[in-house]
Coordinates of C-alpha atoms and ligand atoms in Angstrom, one line a residue:
M1192 CA 65.1 67.0 98.5
V1193 CA 67.4 69.9 98.4
L1194 CA 67.9 71.9 95.1
L1195 CA 70.7 74.3 94.3
K1196 CA 69.8 76.9 91.7
F1197 CA 72.5 79.0 90.1
H1198 CA 71.5 82.6 89.3
G1199 CA 75.0 84.1 88.8
G1200 CA 78.7 83.8 89.4
C1201 CA 78.9 80.8 87.1
Q1202 CA 82.0 80.8 84.8
Q1203 CA 82.3 84.5 85.7
I1204 CA 83.5 86.8 88.4
G1205 CA 80.5 88.9 89.2
M1206 CA 76.9 88.6 90.5
S1207 CA 77.5 85.6 92.7
C1208 CA 74.1 84.1 93.7
V1209 CA 73.1 80.6 94.6
E1210 CA 69.6 79.6 95.8
I1211 CA 69.0 76.7 98.1
E1212 CA 65.5 75.4 97.8
T1213 CA 63.9 72.9 100.2
Q1214 CA 60.2 71.8 100.6
E1215 CA 59.7 74.7 103.0
R1216 CA 62.3 77.4 102.5
R1217 CA 64.3 79.3 99.9
I1218 CA 67.6 80.8 100.9
L1219 CA 70.1 82.8 98.8
L1220 CA 73.8 82.6 99.2
D1221 CA 75.1 86.1 98.1
C1222 CA 73.3 88.4 95.7
G1223 CA 75.9 90.2 93.8
M1224 CA 76.2 92.6 90.8
S1225 CA 78.6 92.4 87.9
P1226 CA 81.2 95.1 88.2
D1227 CA 81.8 95.4 84.4
N1228 CA 78.2 95.9 83.2
N1229 CA 76.1 96.3 86.4
S1230 CA 73.9 93.3 85.6
I1231 CA 72.1 91.6 88.5
P1232 CA 70.6 88.1 89.0
Q1233 CA 66.9 87.7 88.2
I1234 CA 65.2 86.8 91.5
D1235 CA 61.6 86.5 92.6
D1236 CA 62.3 88.2 96.0
K1237 CA 58.8 87.5 97.4
N1238 CA 59.6 83.8 97.5
I1239 CA 63.0 84.2 99.2
D1240 CA 63.0 83.7 103.0
A1241 CA 66.6 85.0 103.6
V1242 CA 69.9 86.1 102.0
I1243 CA 73.1 85.0 103.6
V1244 CA 76.0 87.3 102.5
S1245 CA 79.6 86.1 102.5
H1246 CA 81.3 89.5 102.3
A1247 CA 80.9 93.2 101.3
H1248 CA 82.3 93.2 97.8
L1249 CA 80.0 94.3 95.0
D1250 CA 80.0 91.0 93.2
H1251 CA 78.6 89.4 96.3
C1252 CA 76.1 91.9 97.8
G1253 CA 75.7 94.6 95.1
A1254 CA 72.2 93.5 93.9
I1255 CA 70.5 93.4 97.3
P1256 CA 69.1 97.0 97.2
F1257 CA 67.4 96.2 93.9
Y1258 CA 65.1 93.8 95.8
K1259 CA 63.0 93.7 99.0
F1260 CA 64.4 90.8 101.1
K1261 CA 62.7 89.9 104.4
K1262 CA 66.0 89.0 106.1
I1263 CA 69.7 89.4 105.4
Y1264 CA 72.4 87.6 107.5
C1265 CA 76.1 88.7 107.5
T1266 CA 78.9 89.3 110.0
H1267 CA 79.0 92.6 111.9
P1268 CA 81.8 94.2 109.9
T1269 CA 80.2 93.1 106.6
A1270 CA 77.1 95.0 107.5
D1271 CA 79.1 98.3 107.9
L1272 CA 81.1 97.7 104.8
M1273 CA 78.1 96.7 102.7
Y1274 CA 76.6 100.1 103.5
L1275 CA 79.6 101.7 101.9
T1276 CA 79.4 99.4 98.9
W1277 CA 75.8 100.2 98.4
K1278 CA 76.4 104.0 98.8
D1279 CA 79.2 103.8 96.2
T1280 CA 76.9 101.9 93.8
L1281 CA 74.1 104.4 94.3
N1282 CA 76.4 107.3 93.6
L1283 CA 77.7 105.6 90.5
T1284 CA 74.6 104.0 88.9
K1285 CA 71.6 105.8 90.4
S1286 CA 69.8 102.6 89.8
F1287 CA 68.0 102.4 93.2
K1288 CA 67.2 104.8 95.9
E1289 CA 68.5 105.8 99.3
E1290 CA 65.3 104.3 100.8
D1291 CA 66.2 100.9 99.3
I1292 CA 69.5 101.0 101.2
Q1293 CA 67.6 101.9 104.3
Y1294 CA 65.2 99.0 103.8
A1295 CA 68.1 96.6 103.3
M1296 CA 70.0 97.8 106.3
E1297 CA 66.9 97.3 108.5
S1298 CA 66.6 93.7 107.3
I1299 CA 70.1 92.8 108.4
E1300 CA 70.8 90.5 111.3
T1301 CA 74.5 90.2 112.2
L1302 CA 76.5 87.3 113.6
N1303 CA 79.9 86.5 114.8
Y1304 CA 82.1 83.8 113.2
Y1305 CA 81.1 80.3 114.5
E1306 CA 77.8 81.5 115.9
E1307 CA 75.1 79.1 115.0
K1308 CA 71.8 80.5 113.6
K1309 CA 68.7 78.4 113.1
I1310 CA 66.5 79.6 110.2
S1311 CA 63.9 76.8 110.5
E1312 CA 63.5 73.3 112.0
N1313 CA 65.7 71.8 109.2
I1314 CA 68.0 74.7 108.3
K1315 CA 70.9 76.2 110.3
F1316 CA 74.2 77.9 109.4
K1317 CA 77.3 79.5 110.7
F1318 CA 80.1 81.6 109.4
Y1319 CA 83.8 80.7 109.2
N1320 CA 86.6 83.2 108.6
A1321 CA 87.5 83.4 104.9
G1322 CA 90.6 85.6 105.2
H1323 CA 89.7 87.7 102.2
I1324 CA 88.6 91.1 103.5
L1325 CA 87.4 92.4 106.9
G1326 CA 84.4 90.3 108.1
S1327 CA 84.5 88.0 105.0
A1328 CA 83.0 84.6 105.7
S1329 CA 82.6 81.1 104.3
I1330 CA 79.0 79.9 104.9
Y1331 CA 78.5 76.5 106.4
L1332 CA 74.9 75.2 106.3
E1333 CA 73.0 72.2 107.4
V1334 CA 69.9 71.8 105.2
D1335 CA 67.6 68.8 105.7
G1336 CA 70.7 66.9 106.9
K1337 CA 73.0 67.9 104.0
K1338 CA 76.1 69.7 105.0
I1339 CA 77.1 72.5 102.6
L1340 CA 80.2 74.7 102.6
Y1341 CA 80.0 77.8 100.3
T1342 CA 83.5 79.2 100.5
G1343 CA 82.8 82.7 99.1
D1344 CA 86.1 84.5 98.2
I1345 CA 88.9 82.9 100.2
N1346 CA 92.5 83.6 101.0
E1347 CA 94.3 80.6 102.6
G1348 CA 97.6 82.5 102.8
P1349 CA 98.7 85.3 105.2
S1350 CA 97.8 88.9 104.7
R1351 CA 98.8 92.0 106.7
T1352 CA 95.3 92.8 108.0
L1353 CA 93.6 89.4 108.5
L1354 CA 94.1 85.8 109.6
P1355 CA 94.2 83.2 106.9
A1356 CA 90.9 81.4 105.9
D1357 CA 89.7 78.7 108.4
T1358 CA 90.3 75.2 107.2
D1359 CA 89.4 73.4 110.4
I1360 CA 85.8 73.0 109.3
D1361 CA 83.0 70.5 110.2
E1362 CA 82.4 67.6 107.8
I1363 CA 81.1 68.6 104.3
D1364 CA 78.8 66.8 101.9
V1365 CA 78.8 69.5 99.2
L1366 CA 81.6 72.0 98.6
I1367 CA 80.8 75.2 96.6
I1368 CA 84.2 76.8 96.0
E1369 CA 85.6 79.9 94.2
S1370 CA 88.1 79.6 91.4
T1371 CA 89.4 83.1 90.7
Y1372 CA 93.0 81.7 90.3
G1373 CA 91.8 78.2 89.5
S1374 CA 94.3 77.3 86.7
P1375 CA 97.7 75.8 87.3
L1376 CA 99.0 78.9 85.3
D1377 CA 97.7 81.1 88.1
I1378 CA 100.7 81.0 90.3
K1379 CA 101.5 84.4 91.9
P1380 CA 104.6 85.8 93.5
S1381 CA 104.7 85.6 97.3
R1382 CA 103.4 88.4 99.4
K1383 CA 107.0 89.2 100.5
T1384 CA 108.2 89.6 96.9
L1385 CA 105.2 91.8 96.0
E1386 CA 105.8 94.0 99.1
K1387 CA 109.5 94.4 98.3
Q1388 CA 108.7 95.3 94.7
L1389 CA 106.2 97.9 95.9
I1390 CA 108.6 99.5 98.3
E1391 CA 111.4 99.5 95.7
E1392 CA 109.2 101.3 93.1
I1393 CA 108.1 103.9 95.7
S1394 CA 111.6 104.5 96.9
E1395 CA 113.0 105.0 93.4
T1396 CA 110.4 107.8 92.7
I1397 CA 110.8 109.4 96.1
E1398 CA 114.6 109.5 95.7
N1399 CA 114.2 111.3 92.4
G1400 CA 111.9 113.8 94.0
G1401 CA 108.8 112.5 92.4
K1402 CA 105.2 111.8 93.5
V1403 CA 103.7 108.3 93.6
I1404 CA 100.0 107.7 92.7
I1405 CA 98.5 104.4 93.9
P1406 CA 94.9 103.6 92.9
V1407 CA 93.3 101.1 95.2
F1408 CA 90.0 99.3 95.8
A1409 CA 88.4 100.9 98.9
I1410 CA 87.8 97.7 100.9
G1411 CA 90.7 95.4 101.5
R1412 CA 93.4 96.5 99.1
A1413 CA 93.6 100.1 100.4
Q1414 CA 94.2 99.0 104.0
E1415 CA 96.8 96.4 103.0
I1416 CA 98.7 99.0 101.0
L1417 CA 98.5 101.6 103.7
L1418 CA 99.7 99.1 106.3
I1419 CA 102.7 98.0 104.2
I1420 CA 103.8 101.6 103.4
N1421 CA 103.4 102.7 107.0
N1422 CA 105.2 99.7 108.3
Y1423 CA 108.2 100.2 106.1
M1424 CA 108.3 103.9 107.0
R1425 CA 108.2 103.2 110.7
S1426 CA 111.1 100.7 110.3
G1427 CA 113.1 103.3 108.4
K1428 CA 113.3 101.1 105.2
L1429 CA 111.3 103.7 103.4
K1430 CA 111.9 107.4 103.5
N1431 CA 109.3 109.3 105.5
V1432 CA 107.2 111.4 103.1
P1433 CA 103.6 112.6 103.4
I1434 CA 101.0 109.9 102.5
Y1435 CA 97.8 111.5 101.1
T1436 CA 94.5 109.6 100.9
D1437 CA 91.2 110.2 99.1
G1438 CA 87.9 108.6 98.4
S1439 CA 85.7 105.9 100.1
L1440 CA 88.8 104.1 101.4
I1441 CA 88.8 106.7 104.2
H1442 CA 85.4 105.4 105.4
A1443 CA 86.4 101.8 104.8
T1444 CA 89.6 102.2 106.9
S1445 CA 87.6 103.6 109.8
V1446 CA 85.4 100.5 109.6
Y1447 CA 88.6 98.4 109.8
L1448 CA 89.6 100.3 112.9
S1449 CA 86.2 99.9 114.5
Y1450 CA 86.6 96.1 114.5
V1451 CA 90.0 95.4 116.1
N1452 CA 89.0 91.9 117.2
W1453 CA 88.4 90.9 113.6
L1454 CA 91.9 91.9 112.5
N1455 CA 95.2 90.0 112.5
P1456 CA 96.4 89.9 116.2
K1457 CA 99.6 91.7 115.2
V1458 CA 97.6 94.6 113.9
K1459 CA 95.3 94.5 116.9
N1460 CA 98.3 94.6 119.2
M1461 CA 99.7 97.7 117.3
I1462 CA 96.4 99.5 117.7
E1463 CA 96.2 98.6 121.4
S1464 CA 99.7 99.9 122.0
G1465 CA 98.7 103.2 120.4
I1466 CA 100.0 102.9 116.8
N1467 CA 97.6 103.4 114.0
P1468 CA 98.8 100.8 111.5
F1469 CA 97.1 102.6 108.6
G1470 CA 98.7 106.0 109.4
D1471 CA 96.8 109.2 109.5
V1472 CA 94.0 108.5 107.0
K1473 CA 92.1 111.7 106.0
K1474 CA 91.1 113.5 102.9
A1475 CA 94.1 114.9 101.0
D1476 CA 94.7 118.6 100.9
E1477 CA 95.0 119.1 97.2
K1478 CA 97.0 122.3 97.5
L1479 CA 99.7 120.4 99.3
V1480 CA 99.6 117.5 96.7
F1481 CA 99.9 119.7 93.6
N1482 CA 101.7 122.9 94.7
K1483 CA 104.4 121.6 97.1
N1484 CA 107.4 120.6 95.2
E1485 CA 108.2 117.6 97.4
P1486 CA 107.9 113.8 97.1
C1487 CA 104.7 112.3 98.4
I1488 CA 102.5 109.2 98.0
I1489 CA 98.8 109.5 97.0
V1490 CA 96.5 106.5 97.8
S1491 CA 93.0 106.8 96.4
T1492 CA 90.0 105.0 94.9
S1493 CA 89.0 103.7 92.4
G1494 CA 91.3 100.7 92.0
M1495 CA 90.8 100.5 88.2
V1496 CA 91.1 104.3 87.7
Q1497 CA 87.5 104.3 86.6
G1498 CA 85.9 107.2 88.4
G1499 CA 86.6 108.3 92.0
P1500 CA 89.0 111.0 93.2
I1501 CA 92.0 109.2 91.7
L1502 CA 91.1 110.9 88.4
K1503 CA 92.0 114.3 89.8
Y1504 CA 95.6 113.2 90.5
L1505 CA 96.3 111.8 87.1
K1506 CA 97.5 115.2 85.8
L1507 CA 100.6 114.5 87.9
L1508 CA 101.6 112.0 85.2
K1509 CA 102.5 114.9 82.9
D1510 CA 105.8 115.0 84.8
P1511 CA 108.2 112.1 84.0
K1512 CA 109.5 112.2 87.6
N1513 CA 106.1 110.9 88.8
K1514 CA 104.8 107.3 88.8
I1515 CA 101.5 105.4 89.0
I1516 CA 101.5 102.0 90.6
L1517 CA 98.5 99.8 89.7
T1518 CA 97.9 97.4 92.6
G1519 CA 95.4 94.9 91.2
Y1520 CA 93.6 93.5 88.2
Q1521 CA 92.5 96.1 85.6
A1522 CA 89.4 95.1 83.7
E1523 CA 89.1 95.6 80.0
G1524 CA 87.8 99.1 79.0
T1525 CA 89.0 100.8 82.2
L1526 CA 91.4 103.7 82.3
G1527 CA 93.7 101.5 84.5
R1528 CA 93.9 98.9 81.7
A1529 CA 94.7 101.6 79.1
L1530 CA 97.5 102.9 81.3
E1531 CA 98.7 99.3 81.8
E1532 CA 98.8 98.8 78.0
G1533 CA 100.9 102.0 77.6
V1534 CA 98.6 104.7 76.2
K1535 CA 100.5 107.9 75.6
E1536 CA 97.6 110.2 76.4
I1537 CA 94.6 110.0 78.7
Q1538 CA 91.5 112.1 79.1
P1539 CA 89.9 111.7 82.5
F1540 CA 88.1 115.0 82.2
K1541 CA 87.9 117.7 79.5
N1542 CA 91.6 118.2 79.0
K1543 CA 93.9 115.6 77.5
I1544 CA 96.9 114.6 79.6
P1545 CA 100.1 113.3 78.1
V1546 CA 101.4 110.3 80.1
R1547 CA 105.1 111.0 80.6
G1548 CA 105.4 109.5 84.1
N1549 CA 106.1 105.8 84.8
V1550 CA 103.3 103.2 84.9
V1551 CA 104.0 100.1 87.0
K1552 CA 101.7 97.2 87.9
I1553 CA 102.2 95.1 91.0
E1554 CA 99.2 92.8 91.3
F1555 CA 98.2 92.2 94.9
S1556 CA 95.3 90.0 95.5
A1557 CA 92.9 89.1 98.3
H1558 CA 92.4 85.7 96.8
G1559 CA 94.6 82.6 97.2
D1560 CA 96.5 81.7 94.0
Y1561 CA 96.3 78.2 92.4
N1562 CA 98.6 76.6 94.9
S1563 CA 96.8 78.1 97.8
L1564 CA 93.4 76.9 96.5
V1565 CA 94.9 73.4 96.2
R1566 CA 96.2 73.5 99.7
Y1567 CA 92.8 74.6 100.8
I1568 CA 90.9 71.7 99.3
K1569 CA 93.5 69.3 100.8
K1570 CA 93.2 70.8 104.3
I1571 CA 89.3 70.9 104.6
P1572 CA 87.4 67.7 105.2
K1573 CA 86.8 65.8 101.9
P1574 CA 83.3 66.5 100.5
E1575 CA 81.2 64.0 98.5
K1576 CA 80.8 66.4 95.6
A1577 CA 82.2 69.8 94.6
I1578 CA 80.8 72.7 92.6
V1579 CA 83.1 75.3 91.1
M1580 CA 82.0 79.0 90.8
H1581 CA 83.4 82.5 90.8
G1582 CA 86.1 82.3 88.1
E1583 CA 86.4 82.9 84.4
R1584 CA 85.3 79.9 82.3
Y1585 CA 88.9 78.6 81.8
Q1586 CA 89.7 79.0 85.5
S1587 CA 86.5 77.3 86.6
L1588 CA 86.8 74.3 84.3
S1589 CA 90.5 74.0 85.0
F1590 CA 90.0 74.0 88.8
A1591 CA 87.2 71.4 88.5
M1592 CA 89.7 69.2 86.7
T1593 CA 92.2 69.7 89.6
I1594 CA 89.5 68.8 92.2
W1595 CA 88.6 65.7 90.3
K1596 CA 92.3 64.6 90.1
T1597 CA 93.1 65.5 93.7
L1598 CA 89.9 64.3 95.5
K1599 CA 88.4 61.9 93.0
I1600 CA 84.9 63.2 93.6
P1601 CA 82.2 64.4 91.1
T1602 CA 82.7 68.0 90.3
Y1603 CA 80.3 70.4 88.6
V1604 CA 80.8 73.7 86.8
P1605 CA 77.3 75.2 86.7
V1606 CA 76.2 77.8 84.2
K1607 CA 73.5 80.5 84.9
G1608 CA 70.2 78.6 85.2
T1609 CA 71.6 75.2 86.3
I1610 CA 69.5 73.4 88.8
L1611 CA 71.3 70.7 90.8
P1612 CA 69.6 68.3 93.3
I1613 CA 72.0 67.3 96.1
Ligands
ZN2474 ZN1 85.6 89.6 97.2
ZN2475 ZN1 84.2 88.0 94.5

């Protein structure tokens, strides 16, 4: 018998963690942390034989250094990006030690997409491309004859940096799928529309002699945004002004550049013909940003304007000529959300800053929207049953309904603590 135990990521986005238990082995799929309150799944690590990690975002791997796992499997780029995620978490929370990161790094075994790994006589798995961030994977397992696909975070549509998620997948008995945009109300503008909007907003400010601040998430969003801006500048559709970068996105971008074969072939070709698609990514010279009276673009972490070097640049918002462009979801309680809601004054440090500049939100996402998720379940082989995770309650329940209507298979929406025999 195979049991699935749900430790987190149920009717929530954060601390994704599913345990697969057989007579002889216990395997975790992801072991994430909640980004809003830093909570982690409760695991008895001594009884876990291995953790298989889908990708390097905090909500999928952030809890690993809190435990001592014997073995961690992930793709090559995920290993490098996970190190950055763990270092960021350590700096922010101080809730584990550098030694814990070292221990975790030494337990990692990396694989390529489609490379089969046998964990025991009756358990093997491989990674498919998930199209979400560099190295992101869907995990395909065969456990005591049961075929399980754990999608992780997926993007079935095109992005600048990556190929879309694989849908040409072996047959599936049990599908465990994300539901970030699982409701029919979650239909997002196309990538083209979003890019056009972004460039128009930047152009408007530059033409008026202003500076544009763009807060980004370090892994994924930063590289997409830099690629778009540089592309438009190279083609002459966006005026050439200095682009300044700051924060852990600088490291993350160098990881992207280290793994050319994992990137979208278009980007790979650019790199091979000597063009750096992300532009010259290095730490901003603050003197140039603040003193030079010329338009510029500042791209910096953190994406929700909660900590990170972005805070230093917020004083530019005193000037009505300048603009901040929020490029993703802003969680409640973050400074990003406050700006989105139109606060007139912020206090990132000691001094209060009046917000006179423009605040604009253009929501890019590394997740497929509702239509994209529906296309995904229609493209992959039909499973016998489905389990919906990684979405707010409404999104999870709503997407379960969609799966039931579309595929006519039993669909489950587990809560934390659910145990499901398969
Ligand atoms: Zn993710
Ligand atoms: Zn996630």
